[in-house]
Amino acid sequence: MSPVLLKAGVWGVVATPFSGSTFDVDETSLARLVEHYEQAGVTGLTVLGVFGEAAQLSGAERRAVLETVADTVDLPLVVGATSLGTAPVIEEVRLAQEVAGDRLAGAMVQANSADPGTLARHLRAVHEATGAGLVVQDYPLVSGVSIAPGALVAALRDLPFVVAVKAEAPPTPPAIATLTAGLDVPVFGGLGGIGLLDELACGAAGAMTGFSFPEGLIACVEAWREGGYAAARKAWLPYLPLVNFEQQARIALAIRKECLRQRGLLLESSVRPPAASLPESLSEQLKRHLAEVAR
Amino acid sequence: MSPVLLKAGVWGVVATPFSGSTFDVDETSLARLVEHYEQAGVTGLTVLGVFGEAAQLSGAERRAVLETVADTVDLPLVVGATSLGTAPVIEEVRLAQEVAGDRLAGAMVQANSADPGTLARHLRAVHEATGAGLVVQDYPLVSGVSIAPGALVAALRDLPFVVAVKAEAPPTPPAIATLTAGLDVPVFGGLGGIGLLDELACGAAGAMTGFSFPEGLIACVEAWREGGYAAARKAWLPYLPLVNFEQQARIALAIRKECLRQRGLLLESSVRPPAASLPESLSEQLKRHLAEVAR
Amino acid sequence: MSPVLLKAGVWGVVATPFSGSTFDVDETSLARLVEHYEQAGVTGLTVLGVFGEAAQLSGAERRAVLETVADTVDLPLVVGATSLGTAPVIEEVRLAQEVAGDRLAGAMVQANSADPGTLARHLRAVHEATGAGLVVQDYPLVSGVSIAPGALVAALRDLPFVVAVKAEAPPTPPAIATLTAGLDVPVFGGLGGIGLLDELACGAAGAMTGFSFPEGLIACVEAWREGGYAAARKAWLPYLPLVNFEQQARIALAIRKECLRQRGLLLESSVRPPAASLPESLSEQLKRHLAEVAR
Amino acid sequence: MSPVLLKAGVWGVVATPFSGSTFDVDETSLARLVEHYEQAGVTGLTVLGVFGEAAQLSGAERRAVLETVADTVDLPLVVGATSLGTAPVIEEVRLAQEVAGDRLAGAMVQANSADPGTLARHLRAVHEATGAGLVVQDYPLVSGVSIAPGALVAALRDLPFVVAVKAEAPPTPPAIATLTAGLDVPVFGGLGGIGLLDELACGAAGAMTGFSFPEGLIACVEAWREGGYAAARKAWLPYLPLVNFEQQARIALAIRKECLRQRGLLLESSVRPPAASLPESLSEQLKRHLAEVAR
């Protein structure tokens, strides 16, 4: 059975809420958060991604997060792998399969080499060991690996088990144009939606990101499908100041979690160190942006 | 006579237009461009900055660009220095003084060290050799130098000849909050205006950037002064999709010049290699954005 | 009971040998390798470090590697943690404790923040959860985190459970001078021994690295103790061409493993992708260097 | 007339000596230094390179340095260009031609693009404007540009005016193997000679670097020609501890200048800020290394 391509639309990248001075995983908030995503109408959820602070979680915590999400909602799930090496990625994918079962729409694996052949062998080995469909994430800021869009096409062209690409190597719009021209898989933008209009114009199948108002992402992507640029622009415009505010280098995670908290979706907004917390100087502006979007 | 602080508002960062396969400086387009800036109501112009491709110009070309700008408009001028070393910066500042005369509102010098004392000595040496007021630019992507906002405050605190700071080290809004709290000089945002609303909220005196619609920057900054966040947001919203489209890594220069060309302000939009040219895949979207903004 | 400081001398960083096209862990070679280390007279072994390709191993493989080493030799062990986040590091340290028991001389944890307070809190949390003595590794090329030597001193000054520092942020000799002046713990150089003479001169307690001839490291460190610079230089000189040959960016791992193979200590010299394999153009020179050292 | 290939051997990269608190160029020391190079028997000199702190010199100072060197010795000269853009590079090459005349063996231009076609066009434009033979320097640490060895071969293959390549992108030995296999021009190693033995083994035509004992570089390169690896190794061994000591990240410049001062070749060893000065903790070791080499 060949893996199924990821459905177009909006995949919400789920934050991992923490509580108290020991930063324990707050499963209650997590459940509330993913219920909100489901009610908002997302196509699916992406769990244990960068915005989910997966690199800060123990194995037991990763399992608990996955279980909570899988138990709470009925959405298809993409589950991220944090490692770059083949053997530990296989281990992570197996955990995802074990917990998510046939709800696993794809295991998200990072591009770990600039060389198409090396990357293809990595992905093939992960698939052969697990049978999972793979979402390939190109996110050099996190992986430390830069691969040119053309080389990424070459790497993925003959891999029938690749079910989507997540393109997060700026400039993403022309990269998405190259990827969608060369591959028959859906390509998603990320990066908080900062380039969403342009990514859609270049062929993106939607957005996979953790912007604190998935409603906005959905409104934009649906408007694009039905009315093209003008409609999508109109739908997206009210969210754009908050999008840019959230997508600030190094502090995006802290900002988004505080937005989610002020929306009532998390009880606390803390991030695990060494990630930076929210600068006090941004508190007022955060409230202003939220008030406008909430209108 | 102590140098005068830079006036708050919008300082347009001027592109250098080229023509033909030899990429000669197109002084006619340059004159038309800065006339447009003047008519649009900018506070001043920044010449020979990064967006002016100063690092790609010979000494003779730099002089010619400066002369054309100075001869065409009556605006105050900030003139950028490309080098990081004290001696060549002094040389560049002297050229600016020679051509711009008392129109020189400030020589823009890059932060060239993470160490406050070293940076202060550099700036002091430049000022002592030239008498010029200095705009300090913090732009690690270009300079390769990262200095923490607190260290930048420490470096500049006792330098009476610093007339402004241009803050381009993301995240810029909290950096601007730190700088404006610790210094008595105006701080300007840049980076195409992508964080303008938040920079203003954090105390920015305005914007100094090359966004292709200075009208939008002016509308936003003036609205902020008069009506605060809500007014500025409303004024800025129509421009924001184009702002994000323009501010794409590595290709921002090519996009902006093409926007200026399609506005009729430049005859050609070429950039000097090795800078990247406009990806074909973005042409349609560029037109859509322009059409909306031009409404 | 307060943790015991690491003993001065040479700590061999153990490679993980693989076999076949599936790169299975070759425990036979691993056992032979660590027996050689023991016979050569190393002070202890460092397992699951960067040179041990720990980031490429699954959890089961990490355990197997540790068990093989612990079962084969009686040496004290430093065990590396690959993660940067507190929770997964604790998990890794617990595995090390479980397998190595009281043979665990220290758990090696990477500096994960430029901020002394943040780093100190991380280390404290790891120690409090595990009770383990910690070796702090400062290796920005691998961790992506740069902390100034003075800030590292500030972070570690009041942490009685830190049993050593491994200094791998070039330039290492002056960093080691700063660390040994400010801390009462032994500081070890790494980086293949490329700066060993100078690190010893700046107060290093020895070397912790994977150079293919631990005999050379031992000869140098012992000569330093007994005869100072002149003796150490004389002992080290014959190895230095091979040291520089091995310590080449990106391919050091492949070179060293091939050296170990040609010495008869490993059956195969393959490295797990995406790590680079040995360039064919270096084969001849590798043989020449080995022949000279083997004299 | 076609440009002449650079002669194999050792090209000394000349430091620029400064004096006093104002760091004025010390032409007397400069003259003494290059006289020493000539007496030592170097093949030629490289002036205004990175080690010559060219990026810290004004135009007038660059001219003065070049004139002093050209007036003092009869050696062929390679003259470095600091800029990466075509127009300013042409300007720099013209200055070199004007001062050095037919003593100019090559203008050294940095690889400014990862794309072979873009780099080839840059080099062609510089040659067409000046007629100069070009030495292409691949030094990503300084230029910020990484080009793969194979792409560099592709860029230079059809450029008859390229007279040499300076390979300073580690790992340099396999890069030099690729370059010498694909090009008919001499390729030189740099980086203080840290990989010299291996670069020679991979086909390097010699060394072009600023190691403080050019005598050692010459002894090694000549020994290689006459006796191959064994002879070169023997000749090079006594210098190797000092080579490694000098080639320390960020402080190499300060160390080398102090070595030259202690050899009596410079009056002062200061470097222009923001370059780092010599850490006090290295003073003793520097003396030890020099004493050994001077034997």
mmCIF file of C-alpha atoms in Angstrom, chain C residues 88-238:
data_model
loop_
_atom_site.group_PDB
_atom_site.id
_atom_site.type_symbol
_atom_site.label_atom_id
_atom_site.label_comp_id
_atom_site.label_asym_id
_atom_site.label_seq_id
_atom_site.Cartn_x
_atom_site.Cartn_y
_atom_site.Cartn_z
ATOM 1 C CA PRO C 88 16.470 14.800 27.249
ATOM 2 C CA VAL C 89 19.923 15.359 28.755
ATOM 3 C CA ILE C 90 18.669 14.020 32.070
ATOM 4 C CA GLU C 91 17.371 10.985 30.225
ATOM 5 C CA GLU C 92 20.744 10.421 28.611
ATOM 6 C CA VAL C 93 22.603 10.824 31.899
ATOM 7 C CA ARG C 94 20.317 8.302 33.553
ATOM 8 C CA LEU C 95 21.116 5.757 30.869
ATOM 9 C CA ALA C 96 24.809 6.376 31.457
ATOM 10 C CA GLN C 97 24.381 5.894 35.192
ATOM 11 C CA GLU C 98 22.374 2.745 34.726
ATOM 12 C CA VAL C 99 24.971 1.115 32.523
ATOM 13 C CA ALA C 100 28.239 2.524 33.857
ATOM 14 C CA GLY C 101 27.310 2.571 37.534
ATOM 15 C CA ASP C 102 30.114 3.800 39.735
ATOM 16 C CA ARG C 103 32.449 3.672 36.771
ATOM 17 C CA LEU C 104 30.817 6.909 35.583
ATOM 18 C CA ALA C 105 33.430 9.569 36.245
ATOM 19 C CA GLY C 106 31.258 12.274 34.726
ATOM 20 C CA ALA C 107 28.393 12.929 32.357
ATOM 21 C CA MET C 108 29.482 15.271 29.599
ATOM 22 C CA VAL C 109 26.933 18.018 28.942
ATOM 23 C CA GLN C 110 27.232 20.729 26.328
ATOM 24 C CA ALA C 111 27.148 24.422 27.080
ATOM 25 C CA ASN C 112 23.698 25.290 25.729
ATOM 26 C CA SER C 113 23.466 29.027 26.322
ATOM 27 C CA ALA C 114 25.657 32.116 26.081
ATOM 28 C CA ASP C 115 24.056 33.360 29.266
ATOM 29 C CA PRO C 116 25.820 32.226 32.467
ATOM 30 C CA GLY C 117 22.642 32.090 34.537
ATOM 31 C CA THR C 118 20.750 30.038 31.979
ATOM 32 C CA LEU C 119 23.625 27.592 31.599
ATOM 33 C CA ALA C 120 24.049 27.275 35.360
ATOM 34 C CA ARG C 121 20.359 26.522 35.796
ATOM 35 C CA HIS C 122 20.544 23.860 33.103
ATOM 36 C CA LEU C 123 23.513 22.149 34.716
ATOM 37 C CA ARG C 124 21.994 22.408 38.169
ATOM 38 C CA ALA C 125 18.757 20.834 36.963
ATOM 39 C CA VAL C 126 20.662 17.964 35.340
ATOM 40 C CA HIS C 127 22.691 17.384 38.473
ATOM 41 C CA GLU C 128 19.736 17.612 40.806
ATOM 42 C CA ALA C 129 17.784 15.078 38.780
ATOM 43 C CA THR C 130 20.661 12.616 38.516
ATOM 44 C CA GLY C 131 23.294 13.318 41.148
ATOM 45 C CA ALA C 132 25.937 12.914 38.463
ATOM 46 C CA GLY C 133 29.180 14.820 38.307
ATOM 47 C CA LEU C 134 29.243 16.856 35.110
ATOM 48 C CA VAL C 135 31.895 17.507 32.493
ATOM 49 C CA VAL C 136 30.949 20.691 30.664
ATOM 50 C CA GLN C 137 31.797 20.699 26.981
ATOM 51 C CA ASP C 138 32.190 24.012 25.172
ATOM 52 C CA TYR C 139 32.064 23.040 21.511
ATOM 53 C CA PRO C 140 30.287 25.724 19.465
ATOM 54 C CA LEU C 141 30.858 24.023 16.105
ATOM 55 C CA VAL C 142 28.636 21.174 17.252
ATOM 56 C CA SER C 143 26.271 22.889 19.702
ATOM 57 C CA GLY C 144 25.734 26.094 17.762
ATOM 58 C CA VAL C 145 26.208 27.961 21.040
ATOM 59 C CA SER C 146 29.090 30.369 21.696
ATOM 60 C CA ILE C 147 29.819 31.415 25.241
ATOM 61 C CA ALA C 148 32.730 33.682 26.113
ATOM 62 C CA PRO C 149 35.365 32.109 28.415
ATOM 63 C CA GLY C 150 34.647 34.684 31.104
ATOM 64 C CA ALA C 151 30.932 33.917 30.959
ATOM 65 C CA LEU C 152 31.699 30.217 31.191
ATOM 66 C CA VAL C 153 33.706 30.866 34.353
ATOM 67 C CA ALA C 154 30.786 32.854 35.763
ATOM 68 C CA ALA C 155 28.383 30.035 34.950
ATOM 69 C CA LEU C 156 30.469 27.287 36.544
ATOM 70 C CA ARG C 157 32.036 29.084 39.484
ATOM 71 C CA ASP C 158 29.514 28.006 42.092
ATOM 72 C CA LEU C 159 28.647 24.571 40.787
ATOM 73 C CA PRO C 160 30.425 22.045 43.003
ATOM 74 C CA PHE C 161 29.250 19.131 40.871
ATOM 75 C CA VAL C 162 31.200 20.210 37.815
ATOM 76 C CA VAL C 163 34.131 17.812 37.629
ATOM 77 C CA ALA C 164 35.853 19.084 34.478
ATOM 78 C CA VAL C 165 35.570 21.336 31.442
ATOM 79 C CA LYS C 166 36.323 20.295 27.896
ATOM 80 C CA ALA C 167 37.369 23.410 25.997
ATOM 81 C CA GLU C 168 36.777 23.199 22.256
ATOM 82 C CA ALA C 169 36.011 26.771 21.280
ATOM 83 C CA PRO C 170 39.030 28.098 19.350
ATOM 84 C CA PRO C 171 41.273 29.754 20.212
ATOM 85 C CA THR C 172 41.432 27.175 23.006
ATOM 86 C CA PRO C 173 44.764 28.046 24.675
ATOM 87 C CA PRO C 174 43.755 31.503 25.938
ATOM 88 C CA ALA C 175 40.300 30.145 26.807
ATOM 89 C CA ILE C 176 41.941 27.449 28.914
ATOM 90 C CA ALA C 177 44.080 30.085 30.601
ATOM 91 C CA THR C 178 40.928 31.987 31.551
ATOM 92 C CA LEU C 179 39.108 28.854 32.704
ATOM 93 C CA THR C 180 41.945 27.490 34.819
ATOM 94 C CA ALA C 181 42.497 30.905 36.403
ATOM 95 C CA GLY C 182 38.842 31.245 37.337
ATOM 96 C CA LEU C 183 37.838 27.694 38.217
ATOM 97 C CA ASP C 184 39.149 24.940 40.461
ATOM 98 C CA VAL C 185 38.358 22.123 38.061
ATOM 99 C CA PRO C 186 40.566 20.416 35.509
ATOM 100 C CA VAL C 187 40.213 21.696 31.960
ATOM 101 C CA PHE C 188 40.913 19.447 29.004
ATOM 102 C CA GLY C 189 41.690 20.286 25.428
ATOM 103 C CA GLY C 190 40.178 18.341 22.544
ATOM 104 C CA LEU C 191 40.073 19.013 18.798
ATOM 105 C CA GLY C 192 42.355 16.124 17.952
ATOM 106 C CA GLY C 193 45.237 17.596 19.924
ATOM 107 C CA ILE C 194 45.970 20.288 17.344
ATOM 108 C CA GLY C 195 46.720 22.808 20.100
ATOM 109 C CA LEU C 196 47.855 20.387 22.784
ATOM 110 C CA LEU C 197 51.258 21.912 23.528
ATOM 111 C CA ASP C 198 49.731 25.340 23.934
ATOM 112 C CA GLU C 199 46.788 24.090 25.936
ATOM 113 C CA LEU C 200 49.157 22.414 28.386
ATOM 114 C CA ALA C 201 51.148 25.604 28.617
ATOM 115 C CA CYS C 202 47.936 27.449 29.483
ATOM 116 C CA GLY C 203 47.089 25.080 32.291
ATOM 117 C CA ALA C 204 45.208 22.198 30.665
ATOM 118 C CA ALA C 205 45.041 19.052 32.785
ATOM 119 C CA GLY C 206 45.452 16.922 29.688
ATOM 120 C CA ALA C 207 43.671 15.961 26.518
ATOM 121 C CA MET C 208 40.281 14.406 25.861
ATOM 122 C CA THR C 209 40.154 13.587 22.208
ATOM 123 C CA GLY C 210 40.006 10.858 19.614
ATOM 124 C CA PHE C 211 43.388 11.222 17.892
ATOM 125 C CA SER C 212 44.198 7.819 16.425
ATOM 126 C CA PHE C 213 47.421 7.471 18.420
ATOM 127 C CA PRO C 214 46.518 7.891 22.074
ATOM 128 C CA GLU C 215 50.087 6.790 22.720
ATOM 129 C CA GLY C 216 51.195 10.155 21.361
ATOM 130 C CA LEU C 217 48.799 12.109 23.535
ATOM 131 C CA ILE C 218 49.993 10.202 26.583
ATOM 132 C CA ALA C 219 53.651 10.660 25.725
ATOM 133 C CA CYS C 220 53.152 14.377 25.320
ATOM 134 C CA VAL C 221 51.119 14.913 28.485
ATOM 135 C CA GLU C 222 53.491 12.845 30.610
ATOM 136 C CA ALA C 223 56.527 14.544 29.151
ATOM 137 C CA TRP C 224 54.950 17.907 29.953
ATOM 138 C CA ARG C 225 54.519 16.942 33.594
ATOM 139 C CA GLU C 226 58.043 15.721 33.952
ATOM 140 C CA GLY C 227 60.039 17.949 31.662
ATOM 141 C CA GLY C 228 57.847 20.871 30.683
ATOM 142 C CA TYR C 229 57.694 22.411 27.247
ATOM 143 C CA ALA C 230 60.929 21.080 25.791
ATOM 144 C CA ALA C 231 60.197 17.486 26.718
ATOM 145 C CA ALA C 232 56.571 17.655 25.612
ATOM 146 C CA ARG C 233 57.520 19.198 22.333
ATOM 147 C CA LYS C 234 60.027 16.489 21.652
ATOM 148 C CA ALA C 235 57.543 13.753 22.500
ATOM 149 C CA TRP C 236 54.775 15.317 20.432
ATOM 150 C CA LEU C 237 56.709 16.300 17.338
ATOM 151 C CA PRO C 238 56.602 12.911 15.561
#
